[in-house]
PDB file of C-alpha atoms in Angstrom:
ATOM      1  CA  MET A  96       0.106  -0.053   0.162  1.00 42.00           C
ATOM      2  CA  LEU A  97       1.487   3.499  -0.944  1.00 41.00           C
ATOM      3  CA  LEU A  98       0.134   6.490   1.098  1.00 41.00           C
ATOM      4  CA  SER A  99       0.261  10.281  -0.372  1.00 37.00           C
ATOM      5  CA  ALA A 100       2.225  12.551   1.469  1.00 36.00           C
ATOM      6  CA  ALA A 101       0.256  14.059   4.790  1.00 37.00           C
ATOM      7  CA  LEU A 102       1.517  17.597   4.228  1.00 35.00           C
ATOM      8  CA  ALA A 103      -0.459  17.599   0.937  1.00 38.00           C
ATOM      9  CA  ALA A 104      -3.552  18.667   2.950  1.00 38.00           C
ATOM     10  CA  LEU A 105      -1.894  22.123   3.030  1.00 36.00           C
ATOM     11  CA  ALA A 106      -2.190  22.852  -0.497  1.00 37.00           C
ATOM     12  CA  ALA A 107      -5.715  23.158   0.166  1.00 43.00           C
ATOM     13  CA  GLY A 108      -5.729  25.820   2.467  1.00 44.00           C
ATOM     14  CA  ALA A 109      -5.733  23.926   5.866  1.00 49.00           C
ATOM     15  CA  SER A 110      -3.697  25.801   8.354  1.00 50.00           C
ATOM     16  CA  ALA A 111      -1.063  24.721  10.886  1.00 48.00           C
ATOM     17  CA  ALA A 112      -3.648  25.023  13.701  1.00 48.00           C
ATOM     18  CA  ASP A 113      -6.315  23.104  11.799  1.00 49.00           C
ATOM     19  CA  LEU A 114      -3.913  20.024  11.518  1.00 48.00           C
ATOM     20  CA  ALA A 115      -2.467  20.346  14.959  1.00 51.00           C
ATOM     21  CA  SER A 116      -5.807  19.842  16.409  1.00 57.00           C
ATOM     22  CA  ARG A 117      -6.243  16.586  14.812  1.00 58.00           C
ATOM     23  CA  ARG A 118      -5.662  13.347  16.627  1.00 68.00           C
ATOM     24  CA  PHE A 119      -3.193  11.951  14.330  1.00 82.00           C
ATOM     25  CA  HIS A 120       0.146  13.041  12.583  1.00 82.00           C
ATOM     26  CA  GLN A 121       1.462  10.979   9.970  1.00 86.00           C
ATOM     27  CA  ASP A 122       5.258  10.706  10.415  1.00 85.00           C
ATOM     28  CA  ARG A 123       6.615   8.944   7.394  1.00 89.00           C
ATOM     29  CA  PHE A 124       5.518   7.686   3.878  1.00 89.00           C
ATOM     30  CA  LEU A 125       3.797   4.356   4.756  1.00 89.00           C
ATOM     31  CA  ILE A 126       4.502   1.362   2.525  1.00 90.00           C
ATOM     32  CA  SER A 127       2.249  -1.434   3.995  1.00 91.00           C
ATOM     33  CA  TYR A 128       0.206  -4.084   3.374  1.00 87.00           C
ATOM     34  CA  TRP A 129      -3.347  -5.114   4.099  1.00 80.00           C
ATOM     35  CA  VAL A 130      -3.043  -8.070   5.840  1.00 81.00           C
ATOM     36  CA  GLY A 131      -0.331  -9.124   8.406  1.00 83.00           C
ATOM     37  CA  PRO A 132       1.404 -12.221   8.446  1.00 87.00           C
ATOM     38  CA  GLN A 133      -1.050 -15.053   8.765  1.00 83.00           C
ATOM     39  CA  VAL A 134       1.206 -17.302  10.980  1.00 87.00           C
ATOM     40  CA  PRO A 135       1.425 -18.609  14.598  1.00 88.00           C
ATOM     41  CA  LEU A 136       3.118 -16.112  17.337  1.00 90.00           C
ATOM     42  CA  PRO A 137       6.350 -17.785  17.651  1.00 92.00           C
ATOM     43  CA  GLU A 138       7.179 -16.900  13.825  1.00 94.00           C
ATOM     44  CA  LEU A 139       6.020 -13.407  14.015  1.00 94.00           C
ATOM     45  CA  ASP A 140       9.667 -12.131  14.785  1.00 97.00           C
ATOM     46  CA  GLU A 141      11.240 -13.901  11.807  1.00 97.00           C
ATOM     47  CA  ARG A 142       8.143 -12.666   9.448  1.00 96.00           C
ATOM     48  CA  PHE A 143       8.621  -8.825  10.846  1.00 97.00           C
ATOM     49  CA  ALA A 144      12.502  -8.993  10.008  1.00 98.00           C
ATOM     50  CA  GLU A 145      11.792 -10.000   6.796  1.00 97.00           C
ATOM     51  CA  ILE A 146       9.235  -7.303   6.103  1.00 96.00           C
ATOM     52  CA  ALA A 147      11.702  -4.507   7.704  1.00 97.00           C
ATOM     53  CA  ALA A 148      14.192  -5.955   5.483  1.00 97.00           C
ATOM     54  CA  ALA A 149      12.455  -5.474   2.550  1.00 94.00           C
ATOM     55  CA  ASN A 150      11.950  -1.493   3.134  1.00 94.00           C
ATOM     56  CA  PHE A 151       8.300  -1.488   4.462  1.00 94.00           C
ATOM     57  CA  THR A 152       7.911   1.540   6.648  1.00 95.00           C
ATOM     58  CA  GLY A 153       4.397   0.189   8.499  1.00 96.00           C
ATOM     59  CA  HIS A 154       2.635  -2.936   9.719  1.00 96.00           C
ATOM     60  CA  LEU A 155      -1.179  -2.620   8.689  1.00 91.00           C
ATOM     61  CA  GLY A 156      -1.885  -5.728  10.612  1.00 83.00           C
ATOM     62  CA  PHE A 157      -5.786  -6.646   9.426  1.00 75.00           C
ATOM     63  CA  ASN A 158      -6.913 -10.026  11.289  1.00 65.00           C
ATOM     64  CA  GLY A 159     -10.151 -10.239  10.685  1.00 55.00           C
ATOM     65  CA  ASN A 160     -12.252  -8.065  13.349  1.00 49.00           C
ATOM     66  CA  GLY A 161     -14.671  -5.578  12.282  1.00 43.00           C
ATOM     67  CA  ASN A 162     -14.907  -7.348   8.473  1.00 42.00           C
ATOM     68  CA  SER A 163     -18.278  -8.510   7.282  1.00 38.00           C
ATOM     69  CA  HIS A 164     -16.216 -10.894   4.901  1.00 37.00           C
ATOM     70  CA  GLY A 165     -15.821 -13.449   7.758  1.00 37.00           C
ATOM     71  CA  LEU A 166     -12.103 -13.919   6.811  1.00 40.00           C
ATOM     72  CA  TYR A 167      -9.253 -15.407   9.095  1.00 40.00           C
ATOM     73  CA  ASN A 168     -11.370 -17.598  11.529  1.00 46.00           C
ATOM     74  CA  ASP A 169      -8.434 -19.342  12.831  1.00 48.00           C
ATOM     75  CA  SER A 170      -8.075 -18.599  16.404  1.00 51.00           C
ATOM     76  CA  ASP A 171      -3.937 -18.458  16.196  1.00 56.00           C
ATOM     77  CA  ILE A 172      -4.210 -15.334  13.928  1.00 68.00           C
ATOM     78  CA  HIS A 173      -7.368 -13.596  15.602  1.00 78.00           C
ATOM     79  CA  PRO A 174      -6.634 -10.571  17.110  1.00 84.00           C
ATOM     80  CA  THR A 175      -6.515 -11.535  20.651  1.00 87.00           C
ATOM     81  CA  LYS A 176      -4.519  -9.320  23.191  1.00 91.00           C
ATOM     82  CA  GLU A 177      -1.594 -11.214  23.198  1.00 92.00           C
ATOM     83  CA  ARG A 178      -1.233 -11.260  19.439  1.00 91.00           C
ATOM     84  CA  VAL A 179      -1.720  -7.561  19.075  1.00 94.00           C
ATOM     85  CA  SER A 180       0.513  -6.787  21.898  1.00 96.00           C
ATOM     86  CA  ALA A 181       3.394  -8.814  20.102  1.00 95.00           C
ATOM     87  CA  GLU A 182       2.717  -6.974  16.762  1.00 95.00           C
ATOM     88  CA  ILE A 183       3.183  -3.615  18.574  1.00 97.00           C
ATOM     89  CA  ALA A 184       6.331  -4.917  20.380  1.00 98.00           C
ATOM     90  CA  LEU A 185       7.748  -6.305  16.898  1.00 98.00           C
ATOM     91  CA  CYS A 186       6.899  -2.786  15.278  1.00 98.00           C
ATOM     92  CA  ASP A 187       9.114  -1.269  18.126  1.00 98.00           C
ATOM     93  CA  LYS A 188      11.928  -3.520  17.621  1.00 98.00           C
ATOM     94  CA  TYR A 189      11.918  -3.103  13.533  1.00 98.00           C
ATOM     95  CA  ASP A 190      10.894   0.763  13.524  1.00 98.00           C
ATOM     96  CA  LEU A 191       7.749   0.148  11.929  1.00 97.00           C
ATOM     97  CA  ALA A 192       4.488   2.425  12.100  1.00 97.00           C
ATOM     98  CA  CYS A 193       1.970   0.242  13.896  1.00 96.00           C
ATOM     99  CA  ILE A 194      -1.718  -0.181  12.741  1.00 95.00           C
ATOM    100  CA  PRO A 195      -2.992  -3.584  14.492  1.00 94.00           C
ATOM    101  CA  THR A 196      -6.646  -4.436  14.456  1.00 91.00           C
ATOM    102  CA  LEU A 197      -8.304  -3.419  17.494  1.00 91.00           C
ATOM    103  CA  CYS A 198      -8.543  -6.600  19.721  1.00 88.00           C
ATOM    104  CA  GLY A 199     -11.229  -8.272  21.405  1.00 79.00           C
ATOM    105  CA  LYS A 200     -14.426  -8.948  19.674  1.00 78.00           C
ATOM    106  CA  PHE A 201     -16.210  -5.688  18.780  1.00 83.00           C
ATOM    107  CA  ASP A 202     -19.304  -4.162  16.668  1.00 88.00           C
ATOM    108  CA  VAL A 203     -18.835  -0.759  15.792  1.00 91.00           C
ATOM    109  CA  ARG A 204     -22.595  -0.861  16.680  1.00 92.00           C
ATOM    110  CA  GLY A 205     -21.686  -1.760  20.203  1.00 91.00           C
ATOM    111  CA  ALA A 206     -19.422  -1.190  22.995  1.00 92.00           C
ATOM    112  CA  LEU A 207     -15.899  -0.600  23.165  1.00 93.00           C
ATOM    113  CA  PRO A 208     -13.576  -3.529  23.706  1.00 92.00           C
ATOM    114  CA  GLU A 209     -12.202  -2.283  27.100  1.00 92.00           C
ATOM    115  CA  GLU A 210      -9.492  -4.738  27.559  1.00 91.00           C
ATOM    116  CA  CYS A 211      -7.527  -3.561  24.356  1.00 92.00           C
ATOM    117  CA  LEU A 212      -8.094   0.283  24.708  1.00 95.00           C
ATOM    118  CA  ARG A 213      -4.480   0.765  26.224  1.00 96.00           C
ATOM    119  CA  LEU A 214      -2.504  -1.404  23.929  1.00 96.00           C
ATOM    120  CA  GLY A 215       0.332   0.561  22.499  1.00 97.00           C
ATOM    121  CA  GLU A 216       0.007   3.614  24.605  1.00 95.00           C
ATOM    122  CA  ASN A 217       3.697   3.544  25.283  1.00 96.00           C
ATOM    123  CA  SER A 218       4.921   2.508  22.047  1.00 97.00           C
ATOM    124  CA  PRO A 219       6.939   5.226  19.671  1.00 96.00           C
ATOM    125  CA  ASN A 220       5.966   3.559  16.685  1.00 97.00           C
ATOM    126  CA  PHE A 221       1.773   2.868  17.601  1.00 97.00           C
ATOM    127  CA  TRP A 222      -0.134   5.075  15.088  1.00 96.00           C
ATOM    128  CA  GLY A 223      -3.483   3.329  15.915  1.00 95.00           C
ATOM    129  CA  PHE A 224      -6.109   0.707  15.483  1.00 95.00           C
ATOM    130  CA  GLN A 225      -7.694  -0.652  12.152  1.00 93.00           C
ATOM    131  CA  LEU A 226     -11.538  -0.706  12.834  1.00 93.00           C
ATOM    132  CA  LEU A 227     -13.608  -1.748   9.714  1.00 91.00           C
ATOM    133  CA  ASP A 228     -13.448  -2.604   5.839  1.00 88.00           C
ATOM    134  CA  GLU A 229     -15.365  -1.325   3.230  1.00 87.00           C
ATOM    135  CA  PRO A 230     -18.368  -0.208   5.208  1.00 90.00           C
ATOM    136  CA  SER A 231     -21.558   0.992   3.500  1.00 88.00           C
ATOM    137  CA  SER A 232     -23.069   4.254   4.087  1.00 90.00           C
ATOM    138  CA  SER A 233     -25.694   3.044   6.619  1.00 91.00           C
ATOM    139  CA  LEU A 234     -23.133   2.164   8.931  1.00 93.00           C
ATOM    140  CA  PHE A 235     -21.411   5.482   9.086  1.00 95.00           C
ATOM    141  CA  PRO A 236     -23.885   7.037  12.048  1.00 96.00           C
ATOM    142  CA  ALA A 237     -22.756   4.218  13.943  1.00 96.00           C
ATOM    143  CA  MET A 238     -18.883   4.660  13.077  1.00 96.00           C
ATOM    144  CA  GLY A 239     -19.216   8.135  14.193  1.00 96.00           C
ATOM    145  CA  ASN A 240     -20.364   7.419  17.560  1.00 96.00           C
ATOM    146  CA  PHE A 241     -17.870   4.584  18.088  1.00 96.00           C
ATOM    147  CA  SER A 242     -15.073   6.649  16.771  1.00 95.00           C
ATOM    148  CA  LYS A 243     -15.900   9.664  19.549  1.00 95.00           C
ATOM    149  CA  ARG A 244     -15.926   6.986  22.141  1.00 96.00           C
ATOM    150  CA  LEU A 245     -12.767   5.563  20.959  1.00 95.00           C
ATOM    151  CA  ALA A 246     -11.386   9.009  21.000  1.00 94.00           C
ATOM    152  CA  ALA A 247     -12.575   9.868  24.353  1.00 95.00           C
ATOM    153  CA  ALA A 248     -10.371   6.905  25.456  1.00 95.00           C
ATOM    154  CA  ARG A 249      -7.341   7.082  23.352  1.00 95.00           C
ATOM    155  CA  PRO A 250      -7.574  10.923  21.884  1.00 93.00           C
ATOM    156  CA  LYS A 251      -4.261  10.413  19.894  1.00 91.00           C
ATOM    157  CA  ALA A 252      -4.782   7.199  18.384  1.00 94.00           C
ATOM    158  CA  LEU A 253      -5.483   6.745  14.275  1.00 95.00           C
ATOM    159  CA  GLN A 254      -8.934   5.319  13.696  1.00 94.00           C
ATOM    160  CA  TYR A 255      -8.130   3.538  10.874  1.00 94.00           C
ATOM    161  CA  TYR A 256     -11.444   2.704   8.071  1.00 94.00           C
ATOM    162  CA  ASN A 257     -11.044   1.063   4.727  1.00 92.00           C
ATOM    163  CA  LEU A 258     -13.775   2.426   2.259  1.00 92.00           C
ATOM    164  CA  LEU A 259     -14.765   0.864  -1.029  1.00 86.00           C
ATOM    165  CA  GLY A 260     -13.733   2.047  -4.730  1.00 83.00           C
ATOM    166  CA  SER A 261     -16.062   3.600  -7.266  1.00 79.00           C
ATOM    167  CA  GLY A 262     -16.007   0.135  -8.859  1.00 72.00           C
ATOM    168  CA  ALA A 263     -17.963  -1.106  -6.234  1.00 70.00           C
ATOM    169  CA  PHE A 264     -21.609  -2.010  -7.030  1.00 63.00           C
ATOM    170  CA  PRO A 265     -23.599   0.979  -5.329  1.00 66.00           C
ATOM    171  CA  PHE A 266     -21.889   3.625  -7.262  1.00 66.00           C
ATOM    172  CA  VAL A 267     -23.856   4.020 -10.438  1.00 60.00           C
ATOM    173  CA  ASN A 268     -22.157   7.625 -11.259  1.00 64.00           C
ATOM    174  CA  LEU A 269     -19.877  10.072  -9.960  1.00 65.00           C
ATOM    175  CA  THR A 270     -22.192  12.305  -7.922  1.00 77.00           C
ATOM    176  CA  THR A 271     -23.188   8.869  -5.954  1.00 85.00           C
ATOM    177  CA  TYR A 272     -19.541   8.005  -5.019  1.00 87.00           C
ATOM    178  CA  GLU A 273     -18.730  11.853  -4.203  1.00 90.00           C
ATOM    179  CA  ASP A 274     -21.915  11.561  -1.532  1.00 92.00           C
ATOM    180  CA  TYR A 275     -20.269   8.376  -0.197  1.00 93.00           C
ATOM    181  CA  TRP A 276     -17.276  10.178   0.745  1.00 94.00           C
ATOM    182  CA  SER A 277     -18.808  13.310   1.976  1.00 94.00           C
ATOM    183  CA  SER A 278     -21.321  11.670   4.255  1.00 94.00           C
ATOM    184  CA  TYR A 279     -18.619   9.424   5.430  1.00 96.00           C
ATOM    185  CA  ILE A 280     -16.459  12.673   6.312  1.00 96.00           C
ATOM    186  CA  ALA A 281     -19.330  14.456   7.904  1.00 95.00           C
ATOM    187  CA  SER A 282     -20.545  11.330  10.055  1.00 96.00           C
ATOM    188  CA  VAL A 283     -16.910   9.934  11.246  1.00 95.00           C
ATOM    189  CA  ASN A 284     -14.245  13.219  10.958  1.00 94.00           C
ATOM    190  CA  PRO A 285     -11.864  10.242  10.109  1.00 95.00           C
ATOM    191  CA  ASP A 286      -7.958  10.608  10.463  1.00 92.00           C
ATOM    192  CA  VAL A 287      -7.205   9.479   6.911  1.00 93.00           C
ATOM    193  CA  LEU A 288      -8.985   8.449   4.107  1.00 95.00           C
ATOM    194  CA  SER A 289      -8.700   5.116   2.269  1.00 93.00           C
ATOM    195  CA  GLN A 290      -9.902   2.471  -0.157  1.00 89.00           C
ATOM    196  CA  ASP A 291      -8.760  -0.269  -2.034  1.00 82.00           C
ATOM    197  CA  PHE A 292      -9.288  -0.366  -5.568  1.00 76.00           C
ATOM    198  CA  TYR A 293      -7.461  -2.777  -8.200  1.00 71.00           C
ATOM    199  CA  PRO A 294      -7.750  -1.497 -11.455  1.00 69.00           C
ATOM    200  CA  ASP A 295      -6.786  -3.560 -15.108  1.00 65.00           C
ATOM    201  CA  PHE A 296      -4.952  -0.719 -16.822  1.00 65.00           C
ATOM    202  CA  GLN A 297      -5.272  -2.602 -20.154  1.00 62.00           C
ATOM    203  CA  ILE A 298      -8.841  -2.572 -20.506  1.00 56.00           C
ATOM    204  CA  SER A 299     -11.217   0.408 -20.721  1.00 52.00           C
ATOM    205  CA  ARG A 300     -14.701   1.276 -19.314  1.00 49.00           C
ATOM    206  CA  GLY A 301     -17.259  -0.393 -21.795  1.00 50.00           C
ATOM    207  CA  GLU A 302     -15.073  -3.388 -22.517  1.00 49.00           C
ATOM    208  CA  PRO A 303     -15.994  -6.707 -21.059  1.00 51.00           C
ATOM    209  CA  LEU A 304     -14.092  -7.008 -17.914  1.00 48.00           C
ATOM    210  CA  PRO A 305     -12.723 -10.441 -16.418  1.00 50.00           C
ATOM    211  CA  THR A 306     -14.833 -11.666 -13.404  1.00 43.00           C
ATOM    212  CA  HIS A 307     -11.844 -11.581 -10.919  1.00 42.00           C
ATOM    213  CA  GLN A 308     -10.881  -7.425 -12.528  1.00 44.00           C
ATOM    214  CA  ARG A 309     -14.300  -5.630 -12.759  1.00 54.00           C
ATOM    215  CA  GLU A 310     -12.702  -2.188 -12.343  1.00 61.00           C
ATOM    216  CA  SER A 311     -11.162  -0.206 -14.980  1.00 69.00           C
ATOM    217  CA  LYS A 312      -8.362   2.260 -15.287  1.00 73.00           C
ATOM    218  CA  GLU A 313     -11.144   5.059 -15.964  1.00 74.00           C
ATOM    219  CA  ARG A 314     -12.953   3.932 -12.623  1.00 76.00           C
ATOM    220  CA  TYR A 315      -9.662   3.933 -10.736  1.00 79.00           C
ATOM    221  CA  ALA A 316      -8.712   7.709 -11.777  1.00 80.00           C
ATOM    222  CA  ILE A 317     -12.473   8.453 -10.836  1.00 81.00           C
ATOM    223  CA  SER A 318     -12.008   6.932  -7.119  1.00 84.00           C
ATOM    224  CA  LEU A 319      -8.658   8.581  -6.629  1.00 86.00           C
ATOM    225  CA  ALA A 320      -9.516  11.813  -8.024  1.00 89.00           C
ATOM    226  CA  VAL A 321     -12.533  11.914  -5.758  1.00 91.00           C
ATOM    227  CA  GLN A 322     -10.627  10.538  -2.631  1.00 92.00           C
ATOM    228  CA  ARG A 323      -7.772  13.178  -3.025  1.00 92.00           C
ATOM    229  CA  LYS A 324     -10.455  15.788  -3.477  1.00 93.00           C
ATOM    230  CA  GLN A 325     -12.366  15.034  -0.318  1.00 93.00           C
ATOM    231  CA  GLY A 326      -8.667  14.324   1.524  1.00 92.00           C
ATOM    232  CA  LEU A 327      -7.747  17.963   0.702  1.00 92.00           C
ATOM    233  CA  LEU A 328     -10.918  19.280   1.809  1.00 92.00           C
ATOM    234  CA  ALA A 329     -11.070  17.845   5.014  1.00 90.00           C
ATOM    235  CA  GLY A 330      -7.058  18.580   5.665  1.00 89.00           C
ATOM    236  CA  VAL A 331      -6.291  14.806   5.830  1.00 88.00           C
ATOM    237  CA  PRO A 332      -3.780  12.293   4.054  1.00 89.00           C
ATOM    238  CA  PHE A 333      -5.198   9.722   1.715  1.00 89.00           C
ATOM    239  CA  TRP A 334      -4.073   6.257   1.324  1.00 90.00           C
ATOM    240  CA  ASN A 335      -4.781   3.915  -1.386  1.00 83.00           C
ATOM    241  CA  PHE A 336      -4.398   0.139  -1.944  1.00 79.00           C
ATOM    242  CA  LEU A 337      -2.606  -1.676  -5.131  1.00 73.00           C
ATOM    243  CA  ASN A 338      -3.069  -5.438  -5.600  1.00 70.00           C
ATOM    244  CA  THR A 339       0.677  -5.719  -6.529  1.00 69.00           C
ATOM    245  CA  MET A 340       0.462  -9.828  -5.679  1.00 67.00           C
ATOM    246  CA  PRO A 341      -1.964 -12.684  -7.134  1.00 62.00           C
ATOM    247  CA  PHE A 342      -4.674 -13.885  -4.594  1.00 60.00           C
ATOM    248  CA  SER A 343      -5.757 -16.540  -6.649  1.00 59.00           C
ATOM    249  CA  ALA A 344      -4.050 -18.971  -9.039  1.00 58.00           C
ATOM    250  CA  GLU A 345      -5.898 -17.403 -11.874  1.00 57.00           C
ATOM    251  CA  GLN A 346      -4.300 -14.165 -11.243  1.00 58.00           C
ATOM    252  CA  ILE A 347      -0.605 -15.365 -11.147  1.00 58.00           C
ATOM    253  CA  GLY A 348       0.439 -14.537 -14.820  1.00 57.00           C
ATOM    254  CA  TYR A 349      -1.931 -11.718 -15.001  1.00 55.00           C
ATOM    255  CA  TRP A 350      -0.578  -9.751 -12.455  1.00 57.00           C
ATOM    256  CA  ARG A 351       2.773 -10.242 -12.943  1.00 55.00           C
ATOM    257  CA  GLU A 352       2.640  -7.413 -15.524  1.00 57.00           C
ATOM    258  CA  GLN A 353      -0.464  -5.560 -14.418  1.00 60.00           C
ATOM    259  CA  ALA A 354       0.427  -4.721 -11.360  1.00 63.00           C
ATOM    260  CA  LYS A 355       3.455  -2.439 -12.343  1.00 67.00           C
ATOM    261  CA  ALA A 356       1.298   0.405 -13.984  1.00 66.00           C
ATOM    262  CA  PRO A 357      -0.870   1.475 -10.832  1.00 63.00           C
ATOM    263  CA  ALA A 358       2.056   1.176  -8.628  1.00 65.00           C
ATOM    264  CA  ARG A 359       4.131   3.482 -10.894  1.00 67.00           C
ATOM    265  CA  LEU A 360       1.168   6.087 -11.179  1.00 62.00           C
ATOM    266  CA  THR A 361       0.757   6.230  -7.466  1.00 58.00           C
ATOM    267  CA  SER A 362       4.253   6.477  -6.265  1.00 57.00           C
ATOM    268  CA  THR A 363       4.754   9.168  -8.686  1.00 51.00           C
ATOM    269  CA  ALA A 364       1.616  11.103  -8.816  1.00 47.00           C
ATOM    270  CA  GLY A 365       0.501  10.907  -4.927  1.00 44.00           C
ATOM    271  CA  HIS A 366       2.377  13.882  -3.661  1.00 41.00           C
TER     272      HIS A 366
END
C-alpha cells in the first residue's frame, strides 16, 4: 500500500492550527500491506524481520475483526490481546509504523473492547487501530458514534477505516461516489481517507471485464480523484491500496505485468 504525503493537505488551505488540532499526525511515508503475517505467534519475529529488510515502513495488521467478509477465523491469528501486543512490540523492534486491528470482539454498533484500549500507549511506533473494512454508508452514523467514544479513551490514536472504491456495485455514477465520501467525512471525522481499488490498466470502461477484475483504469482514476479532493478539503492524508500480488491462481500470470502500472502511477503522482 502506498500513501500520499500528509502535508499535501496544506495545499487546499488547511492551516497549521487546523492540522495541529487533529488526533493523528503522519510522520512518514507509509509502505505497508493489507493483511499482516498470518502465522503463529512464535513465527512473527522472523516475518517482521523480513518485512523490515524489504523496506516496508509500516505494519497494517488486519486480522479479521470488524470485517463483514468473515475472513481469518483461525483462533491462532485472530486479534487477541496477546497477538496485538506482540505485533506492537515487533513494530518497535523493527521501527515500523504500527496499525494493528483493535483486539477483542467488537462491533462499531456496540461497546468498546475495554480490555484492549490501552494497547500501544507507550509505543513510539504505534499509530492507532484498524476498525472496519468497506462499510456501507448505512453504517456511517454508528461509526461516528464509535469513533467519538474511542477518541475519548485514546485521543491520539489513529482510527483506521478502509472504504470502497468507485468500482463497487453501489456506485452508478460520480455523484453517488462523491456523496459516499462526503457523508463518511461528515459522520466520522476521519484521521485518514483510505480505499482499496484494483484496476486493470489495459481494459477501458465499456469493455468486458474478467470476473476477477471488474474495475477499469477510468474507474480507478475517478476513485483517486474523488478521494484526493475530499482529503484536501478535509485536511487529512489519503491512502490507496494497490494489488501488487496475485490472490488467486488465475491471477498469477495476469498480475505479473499488470501490477506495475498502478504502482508507478501512485508512487509518482500521489504527492
